[in-house]
mmCIF file of C-alpha atoms in Angstrom:
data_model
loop_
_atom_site.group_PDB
_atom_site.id
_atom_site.type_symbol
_atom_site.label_atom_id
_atom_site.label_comp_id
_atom_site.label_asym_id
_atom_site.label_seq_id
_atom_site.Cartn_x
_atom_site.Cartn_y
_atom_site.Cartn_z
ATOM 1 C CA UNK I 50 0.000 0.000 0.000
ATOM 2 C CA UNK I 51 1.541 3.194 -0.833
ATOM 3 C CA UNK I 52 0.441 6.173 1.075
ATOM 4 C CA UNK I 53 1.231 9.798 -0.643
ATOM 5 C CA UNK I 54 1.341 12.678 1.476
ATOM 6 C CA UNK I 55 0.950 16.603 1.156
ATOM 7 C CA UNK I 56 4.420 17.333 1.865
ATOM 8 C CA UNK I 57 7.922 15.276 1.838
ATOM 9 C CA UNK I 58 10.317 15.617 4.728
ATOM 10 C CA UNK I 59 12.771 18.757 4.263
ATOM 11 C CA UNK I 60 10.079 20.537 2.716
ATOM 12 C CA UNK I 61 9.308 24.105 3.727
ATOM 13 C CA UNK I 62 5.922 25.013 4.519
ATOM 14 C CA UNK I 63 3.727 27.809 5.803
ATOM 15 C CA UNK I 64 1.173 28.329 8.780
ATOM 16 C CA UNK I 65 -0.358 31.002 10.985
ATOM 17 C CA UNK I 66 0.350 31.292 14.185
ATOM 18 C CA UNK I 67 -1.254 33.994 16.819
ATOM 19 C CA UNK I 68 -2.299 35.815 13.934
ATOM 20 C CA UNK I 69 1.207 35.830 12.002
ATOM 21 C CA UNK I 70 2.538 34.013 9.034
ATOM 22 C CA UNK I 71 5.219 31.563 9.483
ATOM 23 C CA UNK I 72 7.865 29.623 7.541
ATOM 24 C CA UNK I 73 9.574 25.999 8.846
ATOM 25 C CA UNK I 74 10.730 22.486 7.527
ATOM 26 C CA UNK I 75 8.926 19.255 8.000
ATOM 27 C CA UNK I 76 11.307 17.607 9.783
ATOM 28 C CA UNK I 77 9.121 14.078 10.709
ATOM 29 C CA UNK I 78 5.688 13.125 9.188
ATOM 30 C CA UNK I 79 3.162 10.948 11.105
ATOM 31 C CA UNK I 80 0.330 8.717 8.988
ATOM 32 C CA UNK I 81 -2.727 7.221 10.401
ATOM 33 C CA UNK I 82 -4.669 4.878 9.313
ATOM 34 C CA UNK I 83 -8.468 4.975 10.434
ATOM 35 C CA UNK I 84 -11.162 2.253 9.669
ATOM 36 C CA UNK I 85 -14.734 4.007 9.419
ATOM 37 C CA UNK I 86 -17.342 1.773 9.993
ATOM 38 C CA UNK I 87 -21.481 2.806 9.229
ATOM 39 C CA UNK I 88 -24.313 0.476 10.072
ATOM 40 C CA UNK I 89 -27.524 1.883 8.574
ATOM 41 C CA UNK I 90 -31.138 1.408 9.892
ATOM 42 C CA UNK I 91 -31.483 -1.232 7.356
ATOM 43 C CA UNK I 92 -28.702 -3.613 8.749
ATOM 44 C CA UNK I 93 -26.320 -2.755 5.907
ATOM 45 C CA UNK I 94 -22.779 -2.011 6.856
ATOM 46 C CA UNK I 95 -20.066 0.254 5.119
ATOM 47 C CA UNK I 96 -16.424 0.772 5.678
ATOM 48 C CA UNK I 97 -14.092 2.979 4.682
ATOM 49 C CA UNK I 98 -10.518 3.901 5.343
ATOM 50 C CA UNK I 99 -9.080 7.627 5.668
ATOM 51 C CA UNK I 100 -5.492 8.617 6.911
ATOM 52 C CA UNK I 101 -4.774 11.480 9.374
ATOM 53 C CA UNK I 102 -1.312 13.289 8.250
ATOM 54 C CA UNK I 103 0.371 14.869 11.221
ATOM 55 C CA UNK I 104 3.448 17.005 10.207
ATOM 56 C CA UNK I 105 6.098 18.213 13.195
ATOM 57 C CA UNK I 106 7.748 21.874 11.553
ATOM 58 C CA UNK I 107 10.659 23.476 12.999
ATOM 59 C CA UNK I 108 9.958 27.124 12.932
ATOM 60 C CA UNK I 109 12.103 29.101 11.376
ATOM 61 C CA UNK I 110 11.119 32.040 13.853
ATOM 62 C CA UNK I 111 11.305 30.020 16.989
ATOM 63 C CA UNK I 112 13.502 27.593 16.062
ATOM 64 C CA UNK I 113 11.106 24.778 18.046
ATOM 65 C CA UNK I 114 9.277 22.128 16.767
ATOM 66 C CA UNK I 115 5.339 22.199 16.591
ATOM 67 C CA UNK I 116 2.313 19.999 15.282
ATOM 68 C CA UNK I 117 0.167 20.287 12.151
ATOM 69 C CA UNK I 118 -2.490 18.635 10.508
ATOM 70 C CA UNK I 119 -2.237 18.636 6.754
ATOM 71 C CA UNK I 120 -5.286 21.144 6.199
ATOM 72 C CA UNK I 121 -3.210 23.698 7.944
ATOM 73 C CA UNK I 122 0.121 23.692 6.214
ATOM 74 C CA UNK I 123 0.752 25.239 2.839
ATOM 75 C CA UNK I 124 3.534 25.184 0.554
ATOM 76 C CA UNK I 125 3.289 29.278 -0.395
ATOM 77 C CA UNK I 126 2.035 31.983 1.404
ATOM 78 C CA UNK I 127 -0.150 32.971 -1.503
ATOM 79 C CA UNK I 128 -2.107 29.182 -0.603
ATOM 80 C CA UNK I 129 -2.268 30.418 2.823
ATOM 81 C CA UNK I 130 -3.733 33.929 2.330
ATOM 82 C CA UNK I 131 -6.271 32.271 -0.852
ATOM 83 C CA UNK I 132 -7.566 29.375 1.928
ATOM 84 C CA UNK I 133 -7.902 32.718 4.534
ATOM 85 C CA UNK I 134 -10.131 34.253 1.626
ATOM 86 C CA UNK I 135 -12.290 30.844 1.517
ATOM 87 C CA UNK I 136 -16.358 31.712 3.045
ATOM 88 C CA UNK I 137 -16.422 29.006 5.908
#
């Protein structure tokens, strides 16, 4: 099973944090696997698997490591300030 993620290790990325932009490397990536299971009023079952990406970044700033989830890493500040535009 091969498992492709948002980002590679080395990788720079950007995130917000208290209300500033950012900039680190992915310095050790995390992967998840999750088994959903449904049972519908019917008796019918479904499963599904998703995968939870968890990214530690050393700050550039800080120079300490933190924790992300892929939805809030991006690899430019422009796709940082375009997902900020996004209506919720």
């Amino acid at each position: 099973m091969d498992i492709k993620t948002k980002f590679n290790l080395g990788d720079t990325v950007y995130y917000i944090e208290n209300n500033k932009i950012h900039q680190g490397k992915v310095v050790r990536i995390d992967t998840t696997s999750v088994l959903n299971q449904y049972t519908y009023n019917d008796g019918s079952v479904e499963t599904s698997q998703s995968y939870i990406e968890t990214y530690k970044v050393l700050s550039n700033t800080y120079n300490r490591k933190k924790l992300f989830e892929r939805y809030l890493l991006f690899a430019t500040q422009e796709e940082l300030l375009e997902d900020l535009m996004l209506p919720f």
